[in-house]
mmCIF file of C-alpha atoms in Angstrom:
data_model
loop_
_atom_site.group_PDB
_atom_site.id
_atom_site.type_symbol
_atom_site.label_atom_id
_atom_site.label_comp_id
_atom_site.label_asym_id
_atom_site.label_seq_id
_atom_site.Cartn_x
_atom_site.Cartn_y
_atom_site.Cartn_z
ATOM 1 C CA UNK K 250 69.305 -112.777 -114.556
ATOM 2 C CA UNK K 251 72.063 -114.938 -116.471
ATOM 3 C CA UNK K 252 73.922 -117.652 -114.279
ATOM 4 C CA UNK K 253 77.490 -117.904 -114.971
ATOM 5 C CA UNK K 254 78.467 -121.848 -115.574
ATOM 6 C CA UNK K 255 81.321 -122.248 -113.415
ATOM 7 C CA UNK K 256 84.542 -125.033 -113.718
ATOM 8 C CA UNK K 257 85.933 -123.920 -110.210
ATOM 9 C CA UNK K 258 87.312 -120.958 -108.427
ATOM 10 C CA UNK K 259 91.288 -120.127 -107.117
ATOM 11 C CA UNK K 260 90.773 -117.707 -104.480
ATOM 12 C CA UNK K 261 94.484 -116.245 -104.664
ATOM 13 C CA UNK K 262 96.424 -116.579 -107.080
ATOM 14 C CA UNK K 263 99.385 -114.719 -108.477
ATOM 15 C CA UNK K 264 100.341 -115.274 -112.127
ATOM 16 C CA UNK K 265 96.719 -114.566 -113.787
ATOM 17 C CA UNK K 266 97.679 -110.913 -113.929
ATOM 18 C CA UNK K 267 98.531 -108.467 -111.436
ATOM 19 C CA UNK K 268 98.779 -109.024 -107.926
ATOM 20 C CA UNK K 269 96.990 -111.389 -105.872
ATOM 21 C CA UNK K 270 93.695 -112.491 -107.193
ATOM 22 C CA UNK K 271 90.636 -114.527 -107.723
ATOM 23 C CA UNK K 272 90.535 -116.222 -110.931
ATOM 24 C CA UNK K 273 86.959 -117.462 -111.971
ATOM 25 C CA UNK K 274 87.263 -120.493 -114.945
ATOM 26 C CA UNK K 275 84.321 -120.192 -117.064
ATOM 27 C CA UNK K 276 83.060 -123.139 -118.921
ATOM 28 C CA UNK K 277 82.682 -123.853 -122.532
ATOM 29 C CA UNK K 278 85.604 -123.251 -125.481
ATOM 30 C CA UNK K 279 85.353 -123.776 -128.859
ATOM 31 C CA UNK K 280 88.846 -124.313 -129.976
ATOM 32 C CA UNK K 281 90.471 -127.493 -129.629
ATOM 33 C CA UNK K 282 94.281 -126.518 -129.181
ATOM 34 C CA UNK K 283 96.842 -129.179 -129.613
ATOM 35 C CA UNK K 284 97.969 -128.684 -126.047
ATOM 36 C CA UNK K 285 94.740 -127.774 -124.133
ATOM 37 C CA UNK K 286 95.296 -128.778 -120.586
ATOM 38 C CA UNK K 287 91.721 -128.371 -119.828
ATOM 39 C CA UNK K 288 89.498 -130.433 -121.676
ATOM 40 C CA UNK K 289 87.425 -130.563 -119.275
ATOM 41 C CA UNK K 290 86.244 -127.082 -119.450
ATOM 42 C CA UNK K 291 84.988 -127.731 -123.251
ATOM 43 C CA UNK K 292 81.574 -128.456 -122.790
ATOM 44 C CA UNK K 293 78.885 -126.273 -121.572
ATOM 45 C CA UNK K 294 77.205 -128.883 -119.827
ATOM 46 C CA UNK K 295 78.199 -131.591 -116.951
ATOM 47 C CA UNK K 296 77.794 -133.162 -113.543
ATOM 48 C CA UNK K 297 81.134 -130.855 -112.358
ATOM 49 C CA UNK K 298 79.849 -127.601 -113.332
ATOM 50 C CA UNK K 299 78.341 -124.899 -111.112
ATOM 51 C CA UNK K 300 75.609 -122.541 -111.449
ATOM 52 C CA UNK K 301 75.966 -118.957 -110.187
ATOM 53 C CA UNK K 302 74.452 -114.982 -110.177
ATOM 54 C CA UNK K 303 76.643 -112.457 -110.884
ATOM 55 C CA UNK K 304 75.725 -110.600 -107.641
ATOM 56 C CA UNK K 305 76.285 -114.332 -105.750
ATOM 57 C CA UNK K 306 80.109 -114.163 -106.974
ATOM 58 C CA UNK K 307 80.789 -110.781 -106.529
ATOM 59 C CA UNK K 308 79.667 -111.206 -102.777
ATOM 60 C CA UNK K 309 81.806 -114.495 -102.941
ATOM 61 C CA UNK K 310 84.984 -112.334 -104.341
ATOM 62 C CA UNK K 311 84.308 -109.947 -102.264
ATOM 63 C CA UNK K 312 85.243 -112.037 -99.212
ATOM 64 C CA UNK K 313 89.023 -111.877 -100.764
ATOM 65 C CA UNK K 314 89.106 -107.712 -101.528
ATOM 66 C CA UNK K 315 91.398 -106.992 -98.362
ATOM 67 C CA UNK K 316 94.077 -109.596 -99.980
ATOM 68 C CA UNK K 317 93.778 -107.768 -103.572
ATOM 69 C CA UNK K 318 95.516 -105.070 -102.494
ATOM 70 C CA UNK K 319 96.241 -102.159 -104.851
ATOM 71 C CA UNK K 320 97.251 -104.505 -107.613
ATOM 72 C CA UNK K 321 95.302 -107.720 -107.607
ATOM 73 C CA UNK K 322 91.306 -107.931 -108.048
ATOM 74 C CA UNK K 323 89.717 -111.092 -110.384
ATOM 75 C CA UNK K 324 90.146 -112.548 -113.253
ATOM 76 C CA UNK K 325 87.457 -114.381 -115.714
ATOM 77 C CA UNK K 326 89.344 -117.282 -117.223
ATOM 78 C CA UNK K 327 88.701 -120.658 -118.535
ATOM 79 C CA UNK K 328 87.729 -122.374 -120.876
ATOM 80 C CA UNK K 329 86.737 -119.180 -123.031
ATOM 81 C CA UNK K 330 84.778 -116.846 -121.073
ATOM 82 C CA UNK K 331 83.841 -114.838 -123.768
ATOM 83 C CA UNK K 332 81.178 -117.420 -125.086
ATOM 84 C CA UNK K 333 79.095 -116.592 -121.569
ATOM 85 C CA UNK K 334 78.495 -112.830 -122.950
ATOM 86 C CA UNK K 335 75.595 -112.332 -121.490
ATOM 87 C CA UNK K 336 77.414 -113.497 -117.684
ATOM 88 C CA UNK K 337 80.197 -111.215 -118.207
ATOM 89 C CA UNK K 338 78.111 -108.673 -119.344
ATOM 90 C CA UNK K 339 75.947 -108.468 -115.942
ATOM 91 C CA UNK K 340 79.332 -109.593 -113.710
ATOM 92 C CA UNK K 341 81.618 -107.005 -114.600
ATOM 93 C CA UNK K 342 79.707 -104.109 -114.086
ATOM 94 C CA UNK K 343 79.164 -105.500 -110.880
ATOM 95 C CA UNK K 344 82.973 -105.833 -110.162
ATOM 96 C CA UNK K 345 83.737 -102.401 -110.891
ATOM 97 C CA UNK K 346 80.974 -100.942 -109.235
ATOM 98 C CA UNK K 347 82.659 -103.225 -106.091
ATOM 99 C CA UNK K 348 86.125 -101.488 -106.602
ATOM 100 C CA UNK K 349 87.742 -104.562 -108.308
ATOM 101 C CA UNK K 350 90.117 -104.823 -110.776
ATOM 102 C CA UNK K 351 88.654 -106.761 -113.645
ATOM 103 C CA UNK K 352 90.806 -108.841 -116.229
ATOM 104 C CA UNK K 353 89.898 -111.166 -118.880
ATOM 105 C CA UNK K 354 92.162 -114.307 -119.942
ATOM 106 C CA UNK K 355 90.898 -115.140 -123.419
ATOM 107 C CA UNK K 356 91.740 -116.453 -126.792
ATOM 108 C CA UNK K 357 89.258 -113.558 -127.902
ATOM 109 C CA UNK K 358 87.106 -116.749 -129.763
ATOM 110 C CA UNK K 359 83.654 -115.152 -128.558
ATOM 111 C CA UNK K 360 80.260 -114.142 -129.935
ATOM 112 C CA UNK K 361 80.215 -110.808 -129.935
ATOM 113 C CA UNK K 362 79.042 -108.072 -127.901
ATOM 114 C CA UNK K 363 82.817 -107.270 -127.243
ATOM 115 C CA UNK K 364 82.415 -103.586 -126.712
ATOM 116 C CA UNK K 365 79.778 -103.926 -124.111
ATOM 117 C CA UNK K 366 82.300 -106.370 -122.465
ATOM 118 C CA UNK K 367 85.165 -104.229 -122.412
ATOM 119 C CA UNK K 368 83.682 -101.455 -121.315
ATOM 120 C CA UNK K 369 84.039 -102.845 -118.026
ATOM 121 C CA UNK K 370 87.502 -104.688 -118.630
ATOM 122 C CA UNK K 371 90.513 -102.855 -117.095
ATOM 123 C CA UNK K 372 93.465 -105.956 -118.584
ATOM 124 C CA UNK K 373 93.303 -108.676 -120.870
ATOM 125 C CA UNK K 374 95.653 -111.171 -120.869
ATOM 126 C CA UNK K 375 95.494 -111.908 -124.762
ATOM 127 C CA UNK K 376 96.839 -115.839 -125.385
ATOM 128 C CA UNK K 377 97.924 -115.639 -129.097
ATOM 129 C CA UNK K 378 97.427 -119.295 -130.465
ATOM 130 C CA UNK K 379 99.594 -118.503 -133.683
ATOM 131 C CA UNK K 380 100.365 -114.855 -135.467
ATOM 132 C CA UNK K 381 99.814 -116.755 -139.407
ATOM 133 C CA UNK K 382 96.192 -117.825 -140.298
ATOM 134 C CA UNK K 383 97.432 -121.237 -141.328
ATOM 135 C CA UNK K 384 99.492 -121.774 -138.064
ATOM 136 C CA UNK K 385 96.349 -120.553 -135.899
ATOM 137 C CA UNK K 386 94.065 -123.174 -137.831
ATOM 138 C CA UNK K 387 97.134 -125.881 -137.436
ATOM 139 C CA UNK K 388 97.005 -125.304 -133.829
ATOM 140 C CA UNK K 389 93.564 -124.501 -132.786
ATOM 141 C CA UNK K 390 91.366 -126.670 -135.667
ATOM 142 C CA UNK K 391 89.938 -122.944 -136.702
ATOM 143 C CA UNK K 392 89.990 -120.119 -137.749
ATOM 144 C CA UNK K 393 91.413 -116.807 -136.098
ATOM 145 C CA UNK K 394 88.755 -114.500 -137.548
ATOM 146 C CA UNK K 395 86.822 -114.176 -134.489
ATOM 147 C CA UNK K 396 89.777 -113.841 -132.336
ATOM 148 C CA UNK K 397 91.308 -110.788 -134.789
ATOM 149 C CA UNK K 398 87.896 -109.168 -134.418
ATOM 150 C CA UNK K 399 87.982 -108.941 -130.646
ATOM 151 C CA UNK K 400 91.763 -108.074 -130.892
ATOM 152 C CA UNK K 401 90.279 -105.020 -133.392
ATOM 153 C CA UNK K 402 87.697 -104.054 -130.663
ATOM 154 C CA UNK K 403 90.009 -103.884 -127.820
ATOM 155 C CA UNK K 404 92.625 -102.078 -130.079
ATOM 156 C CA UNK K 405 89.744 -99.448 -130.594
ATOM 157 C CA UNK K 406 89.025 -99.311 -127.108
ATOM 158 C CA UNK K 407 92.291 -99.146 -125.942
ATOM 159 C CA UNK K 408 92.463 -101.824 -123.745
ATOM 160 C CA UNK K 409 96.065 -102.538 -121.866
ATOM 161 C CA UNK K 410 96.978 -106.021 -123.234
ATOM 162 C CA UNK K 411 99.407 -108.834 -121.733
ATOM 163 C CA UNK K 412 100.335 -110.966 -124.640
ATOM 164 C CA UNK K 413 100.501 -114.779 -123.625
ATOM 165 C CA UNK K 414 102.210 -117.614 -126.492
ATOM 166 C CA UNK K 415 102.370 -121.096 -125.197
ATOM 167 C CA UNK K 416 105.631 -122.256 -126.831
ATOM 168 C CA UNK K 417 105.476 -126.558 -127.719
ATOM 169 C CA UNK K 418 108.160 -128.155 -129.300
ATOM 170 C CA UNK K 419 107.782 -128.759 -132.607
ATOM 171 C CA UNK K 420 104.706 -126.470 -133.262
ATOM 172 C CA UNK K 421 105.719 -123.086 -131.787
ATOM 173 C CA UNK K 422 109.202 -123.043 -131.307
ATOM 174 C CA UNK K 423 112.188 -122.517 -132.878
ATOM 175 C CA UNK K 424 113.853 -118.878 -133.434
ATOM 176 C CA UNK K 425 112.160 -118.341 -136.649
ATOM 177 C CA UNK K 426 109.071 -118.720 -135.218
ATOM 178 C CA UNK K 427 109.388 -116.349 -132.135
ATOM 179 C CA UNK K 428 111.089 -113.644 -134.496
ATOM 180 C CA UNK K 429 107.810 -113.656 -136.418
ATOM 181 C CA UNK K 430 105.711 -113.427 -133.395
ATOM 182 C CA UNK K 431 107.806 -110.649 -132.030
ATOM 183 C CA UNK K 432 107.206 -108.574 -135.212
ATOM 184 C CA UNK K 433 103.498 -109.149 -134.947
ATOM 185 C CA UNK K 434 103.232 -108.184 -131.192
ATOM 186 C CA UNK K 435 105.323 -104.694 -132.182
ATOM 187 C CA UNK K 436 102.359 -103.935 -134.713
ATOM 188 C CA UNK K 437 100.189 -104.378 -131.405
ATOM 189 C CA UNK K 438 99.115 -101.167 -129.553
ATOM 190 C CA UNK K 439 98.752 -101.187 -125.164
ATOM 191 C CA UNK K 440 100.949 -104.119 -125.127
ATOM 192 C CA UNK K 441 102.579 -103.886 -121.366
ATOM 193 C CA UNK K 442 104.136 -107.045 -121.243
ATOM 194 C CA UNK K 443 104.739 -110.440 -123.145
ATOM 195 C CA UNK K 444 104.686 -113.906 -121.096
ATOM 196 C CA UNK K 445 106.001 -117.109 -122.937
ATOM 197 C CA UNK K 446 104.289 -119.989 -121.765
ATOM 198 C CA UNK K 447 106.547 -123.660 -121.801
ATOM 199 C CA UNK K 448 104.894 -126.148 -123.217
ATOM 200 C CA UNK K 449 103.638 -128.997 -119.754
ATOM 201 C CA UNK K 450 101.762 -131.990 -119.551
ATOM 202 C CA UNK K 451 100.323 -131.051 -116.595
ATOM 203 C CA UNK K 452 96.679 -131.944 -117.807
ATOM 204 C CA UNK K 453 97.424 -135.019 -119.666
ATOM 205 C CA UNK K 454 95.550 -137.278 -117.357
ATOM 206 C CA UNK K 455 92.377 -136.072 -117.912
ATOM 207 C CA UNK K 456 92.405 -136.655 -121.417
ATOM 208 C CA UNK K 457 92.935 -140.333 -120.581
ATOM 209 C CA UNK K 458 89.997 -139.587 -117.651
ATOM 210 C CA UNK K 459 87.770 -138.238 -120.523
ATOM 211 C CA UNK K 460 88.690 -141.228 -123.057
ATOM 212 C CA UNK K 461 89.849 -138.140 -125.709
ATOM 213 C CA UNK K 462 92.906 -138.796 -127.548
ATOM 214 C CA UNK K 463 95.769 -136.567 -126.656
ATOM 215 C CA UNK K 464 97.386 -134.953 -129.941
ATOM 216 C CA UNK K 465 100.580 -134.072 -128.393
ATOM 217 C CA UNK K 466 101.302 -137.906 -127.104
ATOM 218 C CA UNK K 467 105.617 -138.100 -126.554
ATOM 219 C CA UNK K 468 106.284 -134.347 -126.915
ATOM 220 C CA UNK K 469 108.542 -133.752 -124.234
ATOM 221 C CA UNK K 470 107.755 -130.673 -121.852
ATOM 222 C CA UNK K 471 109.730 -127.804 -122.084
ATOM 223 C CA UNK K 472 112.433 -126.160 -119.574
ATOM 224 C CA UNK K 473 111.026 -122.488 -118.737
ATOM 225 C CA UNK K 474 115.049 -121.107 -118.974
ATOM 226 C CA UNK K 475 115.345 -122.018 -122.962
ATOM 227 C CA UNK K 476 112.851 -119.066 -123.442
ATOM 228 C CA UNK K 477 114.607 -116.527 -121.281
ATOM 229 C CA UNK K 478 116.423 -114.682 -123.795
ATOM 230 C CA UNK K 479 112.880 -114.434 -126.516
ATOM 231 C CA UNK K 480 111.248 -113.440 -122.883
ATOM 232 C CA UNK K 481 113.967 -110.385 -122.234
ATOM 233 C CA UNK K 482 114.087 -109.386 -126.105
ATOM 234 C CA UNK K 483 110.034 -108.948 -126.438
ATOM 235 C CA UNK K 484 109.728 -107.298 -123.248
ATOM 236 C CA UNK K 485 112.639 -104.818 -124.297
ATOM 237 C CA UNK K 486 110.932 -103.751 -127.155
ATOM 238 C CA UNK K 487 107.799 -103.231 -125.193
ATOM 239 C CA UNK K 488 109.663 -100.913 -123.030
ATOM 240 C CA UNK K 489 111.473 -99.125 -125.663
ATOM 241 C CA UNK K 490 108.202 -98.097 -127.287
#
């Protein structure tokens, strides 16, 4: 038995993929994005973090199944809840075996096993740091090879995607730069929809709780209506193929 390390638990929410649902945030990430508003989910270890079965939080989710409806079930966020394979790999059989919806939000920065993961994935909300190798590396502090090779495996497998881009001023915005990400997302396959994040400072405190250096320090947050019109144009062209 593998216990999932836990950040903390929203028992309904509704913008973490379909419907209402429960979104579990997974510790541990390896990238260090420019405008992480989590830092505190980096670290695999710590007095905040929770210890839990898979078969202990599927009876906890479980509790929430009449609000899921048709739509909604849970989603494994975080952090990067692909680097607890082994977690994933024992919770989400139980999930479906419990009549839930399953959906991952990733960066797809893992360790493998991705197929065995997926098997028993039925969305993943895919956040695309950067669609150039030296704007991914710019953004992130590494390299997108590990995320490209889960993209390849869920491309494979078939597995409906929701495309997610956190737009920040200054590092990706601008029309040139959403024109380019457009054309990547069209070579995509199972794309349903795209979302375009505005950049926030929501999370800025804790870097200053943490004693970490924010990177982003005077960027100004951005209003969600300047990305309307990139919002409408991507999600036409998903509809028209």
């Amino acid at each position: 038995m593998t216990l999932g390390r836990i950040h903390s638990i929203e028992s309904m929410a509704l913008v973490d993929g379909p419907g209402v649902r429960s979104v579990v945030f997974l510790q541990g990430c390896r990238l260090r994005c420019q405008y992480c508003h989590n830092p505190d989910t980096w670290s695999m270890t710590g007095n905040h973090i929770q210890e839990i079965s898979a078969e202990a939080l599927v009876k906890r989710l479980l509790r929430f199944k009449p609000y899921y409806g048709d739509r909604g079930g849970v989603t494994f966020s975080g952090g990067e809840p692909l680097l607890q394979r082994d977690f994933l790999k024992e919770v989400l059989p139980l999930c479906k075996a419990a009549g839930l919806h399953t959906c991952l939000d990733t960066a797809g920065c893992g360790i493998g096993s991705y197929e065995d993961i997926l098997a028993y994935t039925d969305l993943v909300l895919l956040d695309i740091k950067h669609y150039t190798r030296e704007g991914y590396h710019l953004v992130t502090g590494r390299e997108p090879d590990e995320s490209l090779a889960f993209l390849k495996t869920a491309q494979e497998m078939n597995i409906p995607l929701w495309i997610r881009h956190v737009v920040v001023p200054g590092l990706t915005d601008g029309d040139e730069h959403l024109k380019g990400l457009d054309n990547y997302i069209q070579t995509l396959k199972h794309v349903e929809r795209v979302e375009l994040l505005p950049y926030h400072v929501l999370g800025v405190h804790k870097y200053a709780a943490l004693k970490i250096p924010y990177p982003l320090e005077g960027v100004e947050p951005m209003e969600p209506q300047k990305l309307s019109d990139w919002q409408a144009l991507m999600n036409h062209h998903r509809n028209e193929s």
